[in-house]
Amino acid sequence: MTVPEETTHYNDWPNAQGFDSPYEERIPVELQVTGTIPNCAAGTLYRTGLGASRIESKAGPVYRTNHWFDNLAIIHRFQILSPDSDHPNVRVVYNSRSTCDGLIEQIQKTGRRDGITFAAKYDPCMSLFKKLQSIFWPARPTPNKHSSAVTLSVDFPGITADGKPSQSKDVKASQGNLTNKTDASTFQTLHPETLEPIGIAKQRILHPQLKGPLSGAHAKSDPETGDVFNYNLELGGAKGTYRVFAVSAATGNTSILATIQADGAYLHSLFLTKNYVLLCVWNSFYAYGGAPILWKQNLLDVIADYNPSKPAKWYVVDRTPPEEGGKGLLTTYESEPFFAFHTVNAYEEPSTKNDGQVDIVADLIGYDSLDILKRFYLENLASDKPNAFEWATRESTFHGLRRFRLSDIPKQPSPNTQKAENIFRIDHTISPELPTLSSSVVTKKHRYIYGLTGTGKSSFLDGLVKYDTETGEAKSWIKTGHTPGEAIFVADPESHEEDGGVLLTVVLDGYEGKSYLLVLDAKNLSELGRAHVNGAIGLGFHGTHVPVVGRALHL
């Protein structure tokens, strides 16, 4: 479906179809490939996406999704097949499906989406009792009544394919699971081939202390062991309770590494190094301890105004389980205030101040306000909305790569609070949002970061960038009217260079109203090949690539 000529789009860069696209292919289809896709890309690429933003209801007005984060999920699967005796070139087979059909049916019947969302406007006519009931006494949801499409994990330890706890004696039960996650402490498991929802569970199945409703959509995993690290946030009282935990890939057992009392905040991700978990509580604090969530029924309306005088706090946790001698919370650092969605990577290196000590260097994508959360209302984001012309150039929504140094990590727990130093900040035009890098440098010193740029050419993110942290050089891929999604780095097994490999990204051609899988050379961002989809894939968030040999990371 092409864009109607009479529709006005910001900067003649149409992307509106990417925020309202029910397109799916439940039966796998082979895609037309142009150019050449190298064999190192072989494997399975899973991508989150969004579906229709408008649902006709028998109960009255059309239901409309207000915010990008409250999308109705569609998951996409690209099988990238190596050449064989019958096929001399790489082929791509594609399928996709809605993973919340039950929720859509409920909306069609009632005109309403019950439960807590990120930013949906609550119904003032609903009684407080009913709102409380939906939180504290919910019926166990069926898997397809849950919309969860922010990050995806494969072989998430401790969980079976149908969302039940796997026992330590049956570690293989976790193998083959495909897990859909958000910033809630809920897992939705999908069939890895058909993408049908088959299970749903809370983090407390991993450990009874993980009883809070919130977590980070981006769990981190060790690239060598496969162990997974995250936090669980329990609200209540003046302070929130963060429980930093680890799930062993070898045993499926979960350990609580540290319990931290701190201001409850919306935290999308955290850091991992070789020896530490780093939880940064940045400036997105819930007002009144998060209590208004009970009647607001969403998170955004409860996040307090940005406070430029309140520092970010960095909690350094020993990643060794306490039962194995781990020391829990080691110390706290403070830095200038900021907000962030995404951490990039963190690593340890010898102290710049004291011999025998260790520093942590941490990269993230930061903001100087919370306005970006408001920009992501669809009325401000989609190219055909009048508000897009204002929000696309609002400087308070621009992101930037930032590097921090936490000097002299103590070897024993210390009550002292130290200063985290901001080493550099990079301009938004070359800073990579939705960042990614080679799995070979996760928890190690890295040089290259890949991601999406927002230069103001479109109402949304508009290009891809490779940023060199050593030289400051940036290479870009940008094509007017073509909106890329998160780029996923896939290493070339025959290369020993950090940037030896390809990038996989799903791009919406706004003029044709169709998407394609784009494959770029990770060294210079030159185009290698495309696989053309017969519809518009909704502009989702993240994905994961499962190589033919090896494991996918939980990032």
Coordinates of C-alpha atoms in Angstrom, one line a residue:
M1 CA 0.0 0.0 0.0
T2 CA 1.6 3.3 -1.1
V3 CA 1.1 6.6 0.8
P4 CA -1.8 8.7 -0.6
E5 CA -0.4 11.8 -2.4
E6 CA -2.7 14.2 -0.5
T7 CA -1.3 13.2 2.9
T8 CA 1.2 15.7 4.3
H9 CA 4.2 14.3 6.1
Y10 CA 6.9 16.0 8.0
N11 CA 9.8 16.7 5.7
D12 CA 8.2 14.5 3.1
W13 CA 9.4 11.5 5.1
P14 CA 6.4 9.2 5.6
N15 CA 6.6 6.9 8.6
A16 CA 3.0 6.9 9.9
Q17 CA 2.2 3.5 8.5
G18 CA 4.9 2.1 10.8
F19 CA 2.8 3.0 13.8
D20 CA -0.4 1.4 12.6
S21 CA 0.3 -1.8 10.8
P22 CA -1.7 -5.0 11.3
Y23 CA 0.3 -6.8 8.6
E24 CA 1.3 -10.4 9.4
E25 CA 2.3 -13.6 7.6
R26 CA 1.4 -16.6 9.7
I27 CA 2.4 -19.1 7.1
P28 CA 6.1 -18.8 6.2
V29 CA 6.9 -17.2 2.8
E30 CA 10.2 -16.9 1.0
L31 CA 11.2 -13.3 0.3
Q32 CA 12.7 -11.9 -2.8
V33 CA 16.4 -11.1 -2.2
T34 CA 18.2 -8.4 -4.1
G35 CA 22.0 -8.0 -3.8
T36 CA 24.0 -10.6 -1.9
I37 CA 23.4 -11.6 1.7
P38 CA 26.6 -13.1 3.1
N39 CA 26.5 -16.6 4.7
C40 CA 27.7 -15.2 8.0
A41 CA 24.2 -13.8 8.5
A42 CA 22.7 -17.3 8.5
G43 CA 20.5 -18.0 11.5
T44 CA 17.2 -16.7 12.8
L45 CA 16.4 -13.1 13.3
Y46 CA 13.5 -12.3 15.7
R47 CA 12.1 -8.8 15.8
T48 CA 9.5 -7.1 17.9
G49 CA 7.0 -5.0 16.1
L50 CA 3.7 -3.3 16.6
G51 CA 0.3 -3.8 15.1
A52 CA -2.8 -1.7 14.5
S53 CA -3.1 1.4 16.7
R54 CA -6.9 1.6 16.1
I55 CA -9.4 -1.1 16.9
E56 CA -13.1 -1.0 16.0
S57 CA -15.2 -1.7 19.1
K58 CA -18.7 -3.0 19.5
A59 CA -19.0 -1.0 22.7
G60 CA -18.7 2.4 21.0
P61 CA -15.8 4.6 19.9
V62 CA -12.7 3.3 18.2
Y63 CA -10.0 2.3 20.6
R64 CA -6.8 4.1 19.9
T65 CA -3.3 3.4 21.2
N66 CA -1.9 6.7 22.5
H67 CA 1.8 5.9 23.0
W68 CA 4.5 4.0 21.1
F69 CA 5.3 1.9 24.2
D70 CA 1.7 0.7 24.4
N71 CA 1.6 -1.0 21.1
L72 CA -0.3 -4.2 20.3
A73 CA 2.5 -6.7 19.7
I74 CA 3.4 -8.5 16.5
I75 CA 6.6 -10.6 16.4
H76 CA 8.6 -11.2 13.2
R77 CA 10.8 -14.1 12.3
F78 CA 13.4 -14.1 9.5
Q79 CA 15.0 -17.4 8.7
I80 CA 18.3 -16.6 6.9
L81 CA 19.2 -19.9 5.2
S82 CA 22.7 -20.9 4.1
P83 CA 23.3 -22.0 0.5
D84 CA 22.9 -25.7 -0.1
S85 CA 23.1 -28.2 -3.0
D86 CA 19.8 -26.9 -4.4
H87 CA 20.2 -23.2 -3.6
P88 CA 23.5 -21.5 -4.5
N89 CA 22.7 -18.2 -2.6
V90 CA 21.4 -17.3 0.9
R91 CA 17.6 -17.3 1.1
V92 CA 15.3 -15.6 3.6
V93 CA 12.0 -17.1 4.8
Y94 CA 9.7 -14.9 6.8
N95 CA 6.7 -15.3 9.1
S96 CA 5.0 -13.2 11.7
R97 CA 2.0 -13.1 14.0
S98 CA 0.1 -11.1 16.5
T99 CA 0.9 -12.3 20.0
C100 CA -2.0 -10.6 21.7
D101 CA -5.1 -11.8 19.8
G102 CA -7.0 -12.4 23.1
L103 CA -6.3 -8.8 24.2
I104 CA -7.5 -7.5 20.8
E105 CA -10.7 -9.5 21.1
Q106 CA -11.3 -8.0 24.5
I107 CA -10.8 -4.5 23.2
Q108 CA -13.2 -5.3 20.3
K109 CA -15.9 -6.3 22.8
T110 CA -15.4 -3.7 25.5
G111 CA -13.6 -0.8 23.8
R112 CA -11.2 -0.9 26.7
R113 CA -7.8 -2.2 27.6
D114 CA -7.7 -3.2 31.3
G115 CA -4.6 -3.3 33.5
I116 CA -1.6 -1.1 33.8
T117 CA 0.0 0.3 30.6
F118 CA 2.9 2.7 30.1
A119 CA 1.0 5.8 29.0
A120 CA -2.6 4.9 28.1
K121 CA -5.1 7.5 29.6
Y122 CA -7.1 6.0 32.4
D123 CA -10.9 5.9 32.4
P124 CA -12.1 8.4 35.1
C125 CA -15.5 6.7 35.1
M126 CA -14.0 3.4 36.3
S127 CA -14.4 3.0 40.1
L128 CA -11.3 2.9 42.2
F129 CA -12.3 -0.5 43.5
K130 CA -12.3 -1.9 40.0
K131 CA -8.9 -0.4 39.3
L132 CA -7.5 -1.9 42.5
Q133 CA -9.1 -5.2 41.6
S134 CA -7.4 -5.3 38.2
I135 CA -4.0 -5.0 40.0
F136 CA -4.4 -7.1 43.1
W137 CA -6.9 -9.7 42.1
P138 CA -6.4 -10.3 38.4
A139 CA -7.5 -13.5 36.9
R140 CA -4.5 -15.5 35.6
P141 CA -4.1 -14.1 32.1
T142 CA -4.1 -16.4 29.2
P143 CA -0.9 -16.0 27.1
N144 CA -2.5 -14.2 24.2
K145 CA -4.1 -11.6 26.4
H146 CA -0.7 -10.0 27.1
S147 CA 1.0 -7.5 24.8
S148 CA 4.7 -7.8 25.5
A149 CA 7.0 -6.8 22.6
V150 CA 10.1 -4.8 23.7
T151 CA 12.9 -7.3 24.0
L152 CA 13.2 -11.0 23.0
S153 CA 15.4 -13.7 24.6
V154 CA 16.2 -17.2 23.4
D155 CA 17.0 -20.0 26.0
F156 CA 16.3 -17.7 29.0
P157 CA 17.5 -19.9 31.9
G158 CA 15.1 -20.9 34.7
I159 CA 12.0 -20.9 32.5
T160 CA 10.5 -23.7 30.4
A161 CA 9.1 -23.1 26.9
D162 CA 5.5 -22.8 28.3
G163 CA 6.4 -20.3 31.1
K164 CA 7.0 -22.7 34.0
P165 CA 10.0 -22.8 36.3
S166 CA 12.7 -25.2 35.1
Q167 CA 14.4 -27.2 37.8
S168 CA 18.1 -27.3 38.3
K169 CA 18.1 -31.0 37.4
D170 CA 16.4 -30.3 34.1
V171 CA 18.4 -27.4 32.6
K172 CA 17.6 -28.5 29.1
A173 CA 14.0 -27.5 29.7
S174 CA 15.0 -23.9 29.2
Q175 CA 16.6 -24.6 25.9
G176 CA 14.5 -23.6 22.9
N177 CA 12.3 -21.1 24.7
L178 CA 11.5 -17.7 23.1
T179 CA 10.7 -15.2 25.7
N180 CA 9.0 -11.8 25.2
K181 CA 9.7 -9.1 27.8
T182 CA 8.9 -5.6 28.7
D183 CA 9.7 -3.3 31.7
A184 CA 7.2 -5.3 33.8
S185 CA 8.3 -8.4 35.6
T186 CA 6.3 -10.6 33.3
F187 CA 7.5 -13.2 30.8
Q188 CA 5.5 -14.3 27.7
T189 CA 6.8 -17.4 26.0
L190 CA 6.3 -18.0 22.3
H191 CA 6.6 -21.0 20.1
P192 CA 10.0 -20.4 18.4
E193 CA 8.6 -21.2 14.9
T194 CA 5.0 -20.3 14.8
L195 CA 5.4 -17.4 17.3
E196 CA 2.1 -18.5 19.0
P197 CA 1.9 -17.5 22.7
I198 CA 2.2 -20.6 24.8
G199 CA 3.0 -19.4 28.4
I200 CA 3.0 -16.5 30.7
A201 CA 4.7 -16.1 34.1
K202 CA 6.1 -13.6 36.6
Q203 CA 9.7 -13.3 37.7
R204 CA 8.8 -14.8 41.1
I205 CA 8.8 -18.2 39.5
L206 CA 12.6 -17.7 39.4
H207 CA 12.8 -16.7 43.1
P208 CA 10.1 -16.0 45.6
Q209 CA 11.7 -12.6 46.5
L210 CA 11.2 -11.3 43.0
K211 CA 7.7 -10.1 43.8
G212 CA 7.8 -6.6 42.5
P213 CA 5.8 -5.6 39.4
L214 CA 8.7 -3.9 37.5
S215 CA 12.0 -4.8 36.0
G216 CA 14.3 -4.0 33.1
A217 CA 13.3 -5.0 29.6
H218 CA 17.0 -5.4 28.9
A219 CA 18.4 -8.2 31.0
K220 CA 22.1 -8.7 30.5
S221 CA 23.9 -12.0 29.9
D222 CA 27.5 -13.0 30.2
P223 CA 28.8 -13.8 26.7
E224 CA 30.8 -16.8 28.0
T225 CA 28.6 -18.5 30.6
G226 CA 25.1 -17.4 29.4
D227 CA 24.2 -16.4 33.0
V228 CA 21.5 -13.7 33.0
F229 CA 21.4 -10.6 35.3
N230 CA 18.6 -8.1 36.0
Y231 CA 16.7 -6.3 38.7
N232 CA 13.2 -6.5 40.2
L233 CA 11.6 -3.4 41.7
E234 CA 9.0 -3.6 44.4
L235 CA 7.2 -0.3 45.1
G236 CA 5.7 0.7 48.5
G237 CA 6.7 3.4 51.0
A238 CA 9.1 6.3 50.5
K239 CA 11.7 4.1 48.9
G240 CA 11.6 1.2 46.4
T241 CA 13.2 -2.1 46.9
Y242 CA 15.5 -3.2 44.1
R243 CA 16.6 -6.8 44.1
V244 CA 19.5 -7.4 41.8
F245 CA 19.6 -11.1 40.7
A246 CA 21.4 -13.6 38.6
V247 CA 20.1 -16.7 36.9
S248 CA 22.6 -19.5 36.2
A249 CA 22.6 -20.9 32.7
A250 CA 24.3 -24.0 34.0
T251 CA 21.8 -24.8 36.8
G252 CA 18.7 -22.7 36.2
N253 CA 19.0 -21.5 39.8
T254 CA 18.4 -17.8 40.7
S255 CA 20.5 -15.9 43.3
I256 CA 19.6 -12.5 44.9
L257 CA 22.9 -10.6 44.6
A258 CA 21.9 -7.5 46.5
T259 CA 18.8 -5.8 48.0
I260 CA 18.9 -2.0 47.6
Q261 CA 16.6 0.6 49.1
A262 CA 16.4 3.6 46.8
D263 CA 14.0 5.9 45.0
G264 CA 11.8 3.9 42.7
A265 CA 12.4 4.8 39.0
Y266 CA 11.7 3.8 35.5
L267 CA 14.9 1.9 34.5
H268 CA 14.9 0.2 31.1
S269 CA 18.3 -1.4 31.4
L270 CA 21.4 -1.9 33.5
F271 CA 25.2 -2.7 33.1
L272 CA 27.3 -5.8 33.4
T273 CA 31.1 -6.2 33.6
K274 CA 33.3 -9.2 34.2
N275 CA 32.9 -9.0 38.0
Y276 CA 30.1 -6.5 38.7
V277 CA 26.5 -5.6 38.1
L278 CA 26.0 -1.9 37.8
L279 CA 22.5 -0.5 38.6
C280 CA 22.2 3.2 37.8
V281 CA 19.1 4.9 39.2
W282 CA 18.7 7.9 36.9
N283 CA 16.2 10.8 36.8
S284 CA 12.9 9.1 36.1
F285 CA 11.6 8.8 39.6
Y286 CA 8.0 7.6 40.5
A287 CA 6.2 10.3 42.5
Y288 CA 4.9 9.4 46.0
G289 CA 6.7 6.0 45.9
G290 CA 4.7 4.9 42.9
A291 CA 1.4 4.8 44.8
P292 CA -0.6 6.8 42.1
I293 CA -0.1 3.9 39.7
L294 CA -3.1 2.3 41.5
W295 CA -5.5 4.9 40.1
K296 CA -3.6 6.4 37.2
Q297 CA -3.3 2.8 35.7
N298 CA -0.1 3.9 33.8
L299 CA 3.5 4.6 34.5
L300 CA 4.2 7.8 32.6
D301 CA 1.6 9.9 34.5
V302 CA 3.3 8.8 37.8
I303 CA 6.9 9.7 36.8
A304 CA 7.7 12.9 38.5
D305 CA 9.0 16.0 36.7
Y306 CA 12.7 15.9 35.8
N307 CA 14.7 17.3 38.7
P308 CA 18.0 18.8 37.4
S309 CA 19.3 19.1 41.0
K310 CA 19.0 15.4 41.9
P311 CA 22.0 13.3 41.0
A312 CA 22.0 9.9 39.4
K313 CA 23.1 7.1 41.7
W314 CA 25.2 4.2 40.6
Y315 CA 25.1 1.0 42.7
V316 CA 28.0 -1.4 42.2
V317 CA 27.1 -5.0 43.1
D318 CA 29.4 -8.0 43.3
R319 CA 28.0 -10.5 40.6
T320 CA 29.2 -13.5 42.6
P321 CA 26.2 -15.1 44.4
P322 CA 26.3 -14.6 48.2
E323 CA 26.1 -18.4 48.7
E324 CA 29.5 -18.6 46.8
G325 CA 31.1 -15.8 48.8
G326 CA 29.7 -12.7 47.0
K327 CA 29.8 -9.4 48.9
G328 CA 26.5 -7.9 47.7
L329 CA 26.4 -4.1 47.3
L330 CA 29.9 -2.8 47.4
T331 CA 29.5 0.9 47.1
T332 CA 27.5 3.9 45.6
Y333 CA 28.6 6.6 43.2
E334 CA 26.8 9.8 42.2
S335 CA 27.0 11.7 38.9
E336 CA 25.3 14.6 37.2
P337 CA 21.6 14.0 36.6
F338 CA 20.3 12.5 33.3
F339 CA 17.7 10.2 31.9
A340 CA 18.3 7.1 29.8
F341 CA 16.7 4.2 28.1
H342 CA 19.7 2.2 27.0
T343 CA 23.0 1.3 28.4
V344 CA 25.7 0.3 25.8
N345 CA 28.4 -1.6 27.6
A346 CA 30.6 -1.4 30.7
Y347 CA 34.1 -2.8 31.4
E348 CA 36.8 -2.8 34.0
E349 CA 40.3 -1.4 33.5
P350 CA 43.2 -0.5 35.8
S351 CA 42.6 2.6 37.9
T352 CA 43.8 5.9 36.5
K353 CA 44.5 7.1 40.0
N354 CA 45.8 4.3 42.2
D355 CA 47.9 1.2 41.4
G356 CA 46.2 -2.1 42.1
Q357 CA 42.7 -0.6 41.9
V358 CA 40.1 -1.1 39.2
D359 CA 37.8 1.5 37.5
I360 CA 34.6 0.8 35.7
V361 CA 33.9 2.6 32.4
A362 CA 30.3 2.7 31.4
D363 CA 28.7 4.0 28.2
L364 CA 25.0 4.9 27.8
I365 CA 22.7 7.0 25.7
G366 CA 21.5 10.0 27.8
Y367 CA 18.9 12.8 27.8
D368 CA 18.8 16.0 29.7
S369 CA 15.0 15.9 30.3
L370 CA 12.1 13.5 30.2
D371 CA 10.5 15.2 27.2
I372 CA 11.4 12.2 25.0
L373 CA 8.8 10.2 26.8
K374 CA 6.2 12.7 25.7
R375 CA 7.5 12.9 22.2
F376 CA 6.7 9.2 21.9
Y377 CA 2.9 9.8 22.1
L378 CA 1.8 8.9 18.6
E379 CA 0.2 12.3 18.1
N380 CA 3.7 13.8 18.4
L381 CA 5.6 11.0 16.6
A382 CA 3.9 9.9 13.4
S383 CA 4.9 11.9 10.4
D384 CA 1.3 12.8 9.4
K385 CA 0.4 14.4 12.7
P386 CA 0.5 18.2 13.1
N387 CA 2.5 18.0 16.3
A388 CA 5.3 16.1 14.6
F389 CA 6.5 19.4 13.1
E390 CA 7.2 20.8 16.5
W391 CA 8.5 17.7 18.3
A392 CA 11.0 16.6 15.7
T393 CA 13.2 19.5 16.3
R394 CA 12.7 20.0 20.1
E395 CA 16.3 19.9 21.5
S396 CA 15.2 18.7 24.9
T397 CA 14.4 15.3 23.2
F398 CA 17.8 14.8 21.6
H399 CA 19.9 11.9 22.8
G400 CA 23.7 11.7 23.2
L401 CA 26.3 9.1 23.9
R402 CA 27.9 9.6 27.3
R403 CA 30.8 7.9 29.0
F404 CA 31.3 7.7 32.8
R405 CA 34.2 6.5 34.9
L406 CA 33.7 5.0 38.3
S407 CA 37.1 5.1 39.9
D408 CA 38.7 2.8 42.4
I409 CA 36.0 0.1 43.0
P410 CA 36.4 -1.0 46.6
K411 CA 37.2 -4.7 47.2
Q412 CA 35.0 -4.7 50.4
P413 CA 31.6 -3.1 51.0
S414 CA 32.0 0.6 51.7
P415 CA 29.4 3.1 53.0
N416 CA 31.1 6.0 51.3
T417 CA 29.6 7.6 48.2
Q418 CA 32.1 8.5 45.5
K419 CA 31.8 10.7 42.4
A420 CA 31.3 9.2 38.9
E421 CA 33.0 11.3 36.3
N422 CA 31.4 12.1 32.9
I423 CA 34.3 11.6 30.5
F424 CA 32.6 12.7 27.3
R425 CA 29.3 13.6 25.6
I426 CA 28.7 13.1 21.9
D427 CA 26.3 15.2 19.7
H428 CA 22.9 13.7 18.9
T429 CA 23.5 13.7 15.2
I430 CA 26.1 11.0 15.4
S431 CA 25.1 9.3 18.7
P432 CA 23.6 5.8 18.4
E433 CA 20.2 5.3 20.1
L434 CA 19.0 1.7 20.4
P435 CA 22.7 0.9 20.6
T436 CA 24.4 -2.4 19.8
L437 CA 27.9 -3.8 19.4
S438 CA 29.8 -7.0 18.7
S439 CA 29.1 -9.7 21.3
S440 CA 32.9 -10.3 21.4
V441 CA 33.3 -7.1 23.4
V442 CA 30.4 -7.3 25.8
T443 CA 31.9 -6.7 29.3
K444 CA 35.2 -5.8 27.6
K445 CA 36.6 -2.6 26.2
H446 CA 34.9 -1.8 23.0
R447 CA 35.7 0.6 20.1
Y448 CA 32.6 0.6 17.8
I449 CA 29.0 1.3 18.7
Y450 CA 26.1 1.0 16.2
G451 CA 22.7 2.5 16.4
L452 CA 20.0 4.8 15.1
T453 CA 20.3 8.6 14.7
G454 CA 17.7 11.2 15.1
T455 CA 18.9 14.2 13.0
G456 CA 15.6 16.0 12.5
K457 CA 15.2 14.8 8.9
S458 CA 12.2 12.8 10.0
S459 CA 9.7 12.9 12.8
F460 CA 11.3 9.8 14.2
L461 CA 14.8 8.1 14.1
D462 CA 16.1 8.4 10.6
G463 CA 19.4 6.8 10.0
L464 CA 22.0 4.3 11.1
V465 CA 25.4 5.2 12.5
K466 CA 28.7 3.5 13.4
Y467 CA 30.6 5.5 16.0
D468 CA 34.3 5.0 16.7
T469 CA 34.9 5.8 20.4
E470 CA 38.7 6.0 19.8
T471 CA 38.8 8.4 16.8
G472 CA 35.4 10.1 17.1
E473 CA 34.7 9.2 13.5
A474 CA 31.1 8.4 12.5
K475 CA 29.9 6.5 9.4
S476 CA 26.2 6.7 8.4
W477 CA 23.6 5.1 6.3
I478 CA 20.6 7.2 5.5
K479 CA 18.0 7.1 2.8
T480 CA 15.2 9.7 2.6
G481 CA 11.8 8.2 3.4
H482 CA 13.3 4.9 4.6
T483 CA 13.0 4.4 8.4
P484 CA 15.4 1.8 9.9
G485 CA 14.9 -0.2 13.1
E486 CA 17.4 -1.3 15.6
A487 CA 20.5 -2.7 13.9
I488 CA 21.7 -6.1 15.1
F489 CA 25.4 -7.0 14.7
V490 CA 26.2 -10.5 13.5
A491 CA 29.9 -11.4 13.6
D492 CA 31.7 -13.0 10.7
P493 CA 33.2 -16.2 12.2
E494 CA 36.1 -15.9 9.8
S495 CA 37.0 -12.4 11.0
H496 CA 39.0 -11.5 14.1
E497 CA 38.2 -7.8 14.0
E498 CA 35.7 -6.2 16.2
D499 CA 33.7 -4.8 13.3
G500 CA 34.1 -7.9 11.1
G501 CA 30.5 -8.8 10.3
V502 CA 27.2 -7.5 9.1
L503 CA 24.3 -5.4 10.5
L504 CA 20.7 -6.6 10.1
T505 CA 17.9 -4.0 10.3
V506 CA 14.3 -3.9 9.2
V507 CA 13.5 -0.8 7.2
L508 CA 10.2 0.8 6.3
D509 CA 10.0 2.3 2.8
G510 CA 7.5 5.0 3.6
Y511 CA 6.8 5.8 0.0
E512 CA 5.9 2.2 -1.0
G513 CA 4.4 1.3 2.4
K514 CA 6.4 -1.9 2.6
S515 CA 9.4 -3.1 4.6
Y516 CA 12.6 -4.9 3.8
L517 CA 15.4 -6.7 5.7
L518 CA 18.5 -4.7 5.0
V519 CA 22.0 -6.2 5.4
L520 CA 25.0 -3.8 5.7
D521 CA 28.7 -4.3 5.9
A522 CA 29.5 -3.5 9.5
K523 CA 32.9 -1.9 8.6
N524 CA 31.6 0.8 6.3
L525 CA 27.8 0.5 6.3
S526 CA 27.7 -0.2 2.6
E527 CA 24.6 -2.1 1.4
L528 CA 25.1 -5.8 0.7
G529 CA 21.6 -7.1 0.2
R530 CA 17.9 -6.8 0.9
A531 CA 15.0 -9.2 1.5
H532 CA 11.7 -7.6 0.5
V533 CA 8.6 -8.0 2.7
N534 CA 5.1 -7.7 1.1
G535 CA 3.8 -5.3 3.7
A536 CA 4.7 -2.7 6.3
I537 CA 6.3 -4.1 9.5
G538 CA 5.4 -1.9 12.4
L539 CA 8.2 0.2 13.9
G540 CA 9.0 -1.9 17.0
F541 CA 11.9 -1.8 19.4
H542 CA 14.4 -4.7 19.6
G543 CA 15.3 -8.1 18.4
T544 CA 17.8 -10.9 18.7
H545 CA 19.7 -13.0 16.2
V546 CA 20.2 -16.7 16.8
P547 CA 23.3 -17.9 14.9
V548 CA 23.6 -21.3 13.3
V549 CA 26.4 -22.0 15.9
G550 CA 26.6 -20.3 19.2
R551 CA 24.1 -18.5 21.5
A552 CA 22.2 -15.2 21.4
L553 CA 22.7 -12.7 24.1
H554 CA 20.0 -11.3 26.5
L555 CA 20.6 -7.6 25.9

